[in-house]
């Protein structure tokens, strides 16, 4: 993600260009002198709740949300901590 720095005095006159940079996946740091005071960046993608995920399970699924569910999820996450390195064509 590209990061752009801009003085706060130029934000109002550059807003359309700044938003275009954010829409393209960039991040804009608004600064007062050398101090950052705000960051414009794309919003985090929407995430499903546990209830939504469970609703997606097929009817014949054996998944159960029992007392050990949180532990099972934590163990699964820990077992897959390898960095995401997708192929270049992705």
mmCIF file of C-alpha atoms in Angstrom:
data_model
loop_
_atom_site.group_PDB
_atom_site.id
_atom_site.type_symbol
_atom_site.label_atom_id
_atom_site.label_comp_id
_atom_site.label_asym_id
_atom_site.label_seq_id
_atom_site.Cartn_x
_atom_site.Cartn_y
_atom_site.Cartn_z
ATOM 1 C CA UNK A 1 0.000 0.000 0.000
ATOM 2 C CA UNK A 2 1.467 3.359 -1.016
ATOM 3 C CA UNK A 3 1.615 6.046 1.667
ATOM 4 C CA UNK A 4 1.252 9.729 0.816
ATOM 5 C CA UNK A 5 2.047 12.603 3.185
ATOM 6 C CA UNK A 6 0.314 15.961 2.933
ATOM 7 C CA UNK A 7 0.294 19.086 5.114
ATOM 8 C CA UNK A 8 -3.057 19.853 6.733
ATOM 9 C CA UNK A 9 -3.121 23.210 4.948
ATOM 10 C CA UNK A 10 -3.434 21.426 1.574
ATOM 11 C CA UNK A 11 -6.131 18.885 2.471
ATOM 12 C CA UNK A 12 -9.199 20.959 1.546
ATOM 13 C CA UNK A 13 -7.906 21.877 -1.901
ATOM 14 C CA UNK A 14 -6.668 18.329 -2.593
ATOM 15 C CA UNK A 15 -9.533 16.253 -1.193
ATOM 16 C CA UNK A 16 -10.725 14.726 -4.506
ATOM 17 C CA UNK A 17 -7.161 13.624 -5.356
ATOM 18 C CA UNK A 18 -6.602 12.287 -1.836
ATOM 19 C CA UNK A 19 -9.807 10.241 -1.968
ATOM 20 C CA UNK A 20 -8.763 8.849 -5.362
ATOM 21 C CA UNK A 21 -5.488 7.669 -3.788
ATOM 22 C CA UNK A 22 -7.417 6.014 -0.942
ATOM 23 C CA UNK A 23 -9.856 4.354 -3.385
ATOM 24 C CA UNK A 24 -6.822 2.938 -5.209
ATOM 25 C CA UNK A 25 -5.675 1.335 -1.951
ATOM 26 C CA UNK A 26 -3.288 4.018 -0.759
ATOM 27 C CA UNK A 27 -2.978 5.632 2.631
ATOM 28 C CA UNK A 28 -2.816 9.399 3.170
ATOM 29 C CA UNK A 29 -1.111 10.812 6.254
ATOM 30 C CA UNK A 30 -2.186 14.358 7.101
ATOM 31 C CA UNK A 31 0.536 16.198 8.969
ATOM 32 C CA UNK A 32 0.885 19.324 11.073
ATOM 33 C CA UNK A 33 4.511 20.229 10.543
ATOM 34 C CA UNK A 34 6.239 16.885 10.955
ATOM 35 C CA UNK A 35 3.601 15.374 13.250
ATOM 36 C CA UNK A 36 0.923 13.090 11.806
ATOM 37 C CA UNK A 37 -2.557 14.147 12.927
ATOM 38 C CA UNK A 38 -4.818 11.910 10.823
ATOM 39 C CA UNK A 39 -4.708 8.990 8.430
ATOM 40 C CA UNK A 40 -7.081 8.360 5.524
ATOM 41 C CA UNK A 41 -7.222 4.723 4.465
ATOM 42 C CA UNK A 42 -9.718 2.289 2.970
ATOM 43 C CA UNK A 43 -12.116 0.778 5.519
ATOM 44 C CA UNK A 44 -11.557 -2.753 6.754
ATOM 45 C CA UNK A 45 -13.520 -5.306 4.752
ATOM 46 C CA UNK A 46 -16.789 -6.419 6.325
ATOM 47 C CA UNK A 47 -16.499 -9.549 8.439
ATOM 48 C CA UNK A 48 -19.010 -12.251 9.178
ATOM 49 C CA UNK A 49 -20.185 -12.901 12.703
ATOM 50 C CA UNK A 50 -19.940 -16.399 14.172
ATOM 51 C CA UNK A 51 -23.706 -16.704 13.793
ATOM 52 C CA UNK A 52 -23.438 -15.888 10.065
ATOM 53 C CA UNK A 53 -20.643 -18.438 9.636
ATOM 54 C CA UNK A 54 -22.646 -21.127 11.398
ATOM 55 C CA UNK A 55 -25.689 -20.331 9.258
ATOM 56 C CA UNK A 56 -23.568 -21.137 6.181
ATOM 57 C CA UNK A 57 -22.888 -24.696 7.352
ATOM 58 C CA UNK A 58 -24.695 -27.434 5.463
ATOM 59 C CA UNK A 59 -27.650 -29.067 7.221
ATOM 60 C CA UNK A 60 -25.741 -32.327 7.707
ATOM 61 C CA UNK A 61 -22.679 -30.651 9.264
ATOM 62 C CA UNK A 62 -21.375 -32.106 12.507
ATOM 63 C CA UNK A 63 -20.063 -28.719 13.709
ATOM 64 C CA UNK A 64 -21.271 -27.834 17.180
ATOM 65 C CA UNK A 65 -20.830 -24.638 19.165
ATOM 66 C CA UNK A 66 -20.077 -26.213 22.538
ATOM 67 C CA UNK A 67 -17.969 -25.195 25.546
ATOM 68 C CA UNK A 68 -14.744 -26.137 23.721
ATOM 69 C CA UNK A 69 -15.553 -24.163 20.565
ATOM 70 C CA UNK A 70 -13.410 -21.116 21.437
ATOM 71 C CA UNK A 71 -10.470 -23.373 22.304
ATOM 72 C CA UNK A 72 -10.877 -25.265 19.027
ATOM 73 C CA UNK A 73 -10.884 -22.015 17.050
ATOM 74 C CA UNK A 74 -7.794 -20.708 18.882
ATOM 75 C CA UNK A 75 -5.932 -23.988 18.254
ATOM 76 C CA UNK A 76 -6.837 -23.901 14.573
ATOM 77 C CA UNK A 77 -5.612 -20.316 14.230
ATOM 78 C CA UNK A 78 -2.343 -21.130 15.997
ATOM 79 C CA UNK A 79 -1.841 -24.162 13.760
ATOM 80 C CA UNK A 80 -2.024 -21.943 10.653
ATOM 81 C CA UNK A 81 0.211 -18.976 11.428
ATOM 82 C CA UNK A 82 2.257 -19.318 8.239
ATOM 83 C CA UNK A 83 2.490 -16.057 6.258
ATOM 84 C CA UNK A 84 0.085 -15.628 3.400
ATOM 85 C CA UNK A 85 2.168 -15.730 0.248
ATOM 86 C CA UNK A 86 -0.273 -15.994 -2.651
ATOM 87 C CA UNK A 87 0.996 -16.722 -6.153
ATOM 88 C CA UNK A 88 1.868 -13.707 -8.290
ATOM 89 C CA UNK A 89 -1.085 -14.358 -10.571
ATOM 90 C CA UNK A 90 -3.611 -14.060 -7.721
#
